[in-house]
Amino acid sequence: MVLYIGILMYTIIFISTTFESLTLKEKTKQTLLQHIAVELNVFHLLQLQDLSSSSSL
């Protein structure tokens, strides 16, 4: 269940940041890419947490 919520949140964030990056300048794009990288890390941690909780059941 956590995995599906994570995928949904990640998709929404990714689409919104990608759309914004098309209209922003290069320097801001770099910051945006760093933000996306952080989101990927959070998403990966959510996946690991979901896997560990489901395997313990």
PDB file of C-alpha atoms in Angstrom:
ATOM      1  CA  MET A   1       0.000   0.000   0.000  1.00  0.00           C
ATOM      2  CA  VAL A   2       2.841   2.389   0.888  1.00  0.00           C
ATOM      3  CA  LEU A   3       4.461   1.519  -2.436  1.00  0.00           C
ATOM      4  CA  TYR A   4       1.427   2.643  -4.450  1.00  0.00           C
ATOM      5  CA  ILE A   5       1.171   5.909  -2.503  1.00  0.00           C
ATOM      6  CA  GLY A   6       4.893   6.478  -3.063  1.00  0.00           C
ATOM      7  CA  ILE A   7       4.612   5.846  -6.795  1.00  0.00           C
ATOM      8  CA  LEU A   8       1.642   8.218  -7.029  1.00  0.00           C
ATOM      9  CA  MET A   9       3.406  10.969  -5.072  1.00  0.00           C
ATOM     10  CA  TYR A  10       6.596  10.532  -7.082  1.00  0.00           C
ATOM     11  CA  THR A  11       4.731  10.662 -10.393  1.00  0.00           C
ATOM     12  CA  ILE A  12       2.902  13.850  -9.452  1.00  0.00           C
ATOM     13  CA  ILE A  13       6.096  15.519  -8.207  1.00  0.00           C
ATOM     14  CA  PHE A  14       8.076  14.398 -11.249  1.00  0.00           C
ATOM     15  CA  ILE A  15       5.483  15.647 -13.736  1.00  0.00           C
ATOM     16  CA  SER A  16       5.108  18.998 -11.978  1.00  0.00           C
ATOM     17  CA  THR A  17       8.860  19.567 -11.662  1.00  0.00           C
ATOM     18  CA  THR A  18       9.463  18.517 -15.261  1.00  0.00           C
ATOM     19  CA  PHE A  19       6.763  20.907 -16.467  1.00  0.00           C
ATOM     20  CA  GLU A  20       8.216  23.735 -14.380  1.00  0.00           C
ATOM     21  CA  SER A  21      11.762  23.035 -15.582  1.00  0.00           C
ATOM     22  CA  LEU A  22      10.669  23.630 -19.161  1.00  0.00           C
ATOM     23  CA  THR A  23       9.803  27.213 -18.289  1.00  0.00           C
ATOM     24  CA  LEU A  24      12.711  28.031 -15.967  1.00  0.00           C
ATOM     25  CA  LYS A  25      16.248  29.232 -16.541  1.00  0.00           C
ATOM     26  CA  GLU A  26      19.313  26.963 -16.497  1.00  0.00           C
ATOM     27  CA  LYS A  27      20.465  27.797 -12.989  1.00  0.00           C
ATOM     28  CA  THR A  28      17.044  27.067 -11.573  1.00  0.00           C
ATOM     29  CA  LYS A  29      16.896  23.835 -13.574  1.00  0.00           C
ATOM     30  CA  GLN A  30      20.029  22.640 -11.791  1.00  0.00           C
ATOM     31  CA  THR A  31      18.383  23.236  -8.414  1.00  0.00           C
ATOM     32  CA  LEU A  32      15.301  21.454  -9.681  1.00  0.00           C
ATOM     33  CA  LEU A  33      17.358  18.440 -10.745  1.00  0.00           C
ATOM     34  CA  GLN A  34      18.854  18.278  -7.258  1.00  0.00           C
ATOM     35  CA  HIS A  35      15.310  18.366  -5.860  1.00  0.00           C
ATOM     36  CA  ILE A  36      14.312  15.476  -8.147  1.00  0.00           C
ATOM     37  CA  ALA A  37      17.349  13.513  -6.960  1.00  0.00           C
ATOM     38  CA  VAL A  38      16.242  14.001  -3.354  1.00  0.00           C
ATOM     39  CA  GLU A  39      12.744  12.832  -4.246  1.00  0.00           C
ATOM     40  CA  LEU A  40      14.223   9.709  -5.860  1.00  0.00           C
ATOM     41  CA  ASN A  41      16.133   8.958  -2.652  1.00  0.00           C
ATOM     42  CA  VAL A  42      13.011   9.394  -0.534  1.00  0.00           C
ATOM     43  CA  PHE A  43      11.039   7.200  -2.937  1.00  0.00           C
ATOM     44  CA  HIS A  44      13.743   4.510  -2.736  1.00  0.00           C
ATOM     45  CA  LEU A  45      13.649   4.604   1.070  1.00  0.00           C
ATOM     46  CA  LEU A  46       9.857   4.233   0.981  1.00  0.00           C
ATOM     47  CA  GLN A  47      10.271   1.210  -1.278  1.00  0.00           C
ATOM     48  CA  LEU A  48      12.783  -0.392   1.081  1.00  0.00           C
ATOM     49  CA  GLN A  49      10.530   0.281   4.052  1.00  0.00           C
ATOM     50  CA  ASP A  50       7.555  -1.232   2.233  1.00  0.00           C
ATOM     51  CA  LEU A  51       9.563  -4.315   1.245  1.00  0.00           C
ATOM     52  CA  SER A  52      10.865  -4.885   4.766  1.00  0.00           C
ATOM     53  CA  SER A  53       7.419  -4.489   6.338  1.00  0.00           C
ATOM     54  CA  SER A  54       5.760  -6.825   3.826  1.00  0.00           C
ATOM     55  CA  SER A  55       8.473  -9.496   4.162  1.00  0.00           C
ATOM     56  CA  SER A  56       8.100  -9.563   7.957  1.00  0.00           C
ATOM     57  CA  LEU A  57       4.402 -10.461   7.688  1.00  0.00           C
TER      58      LEU A  57
END
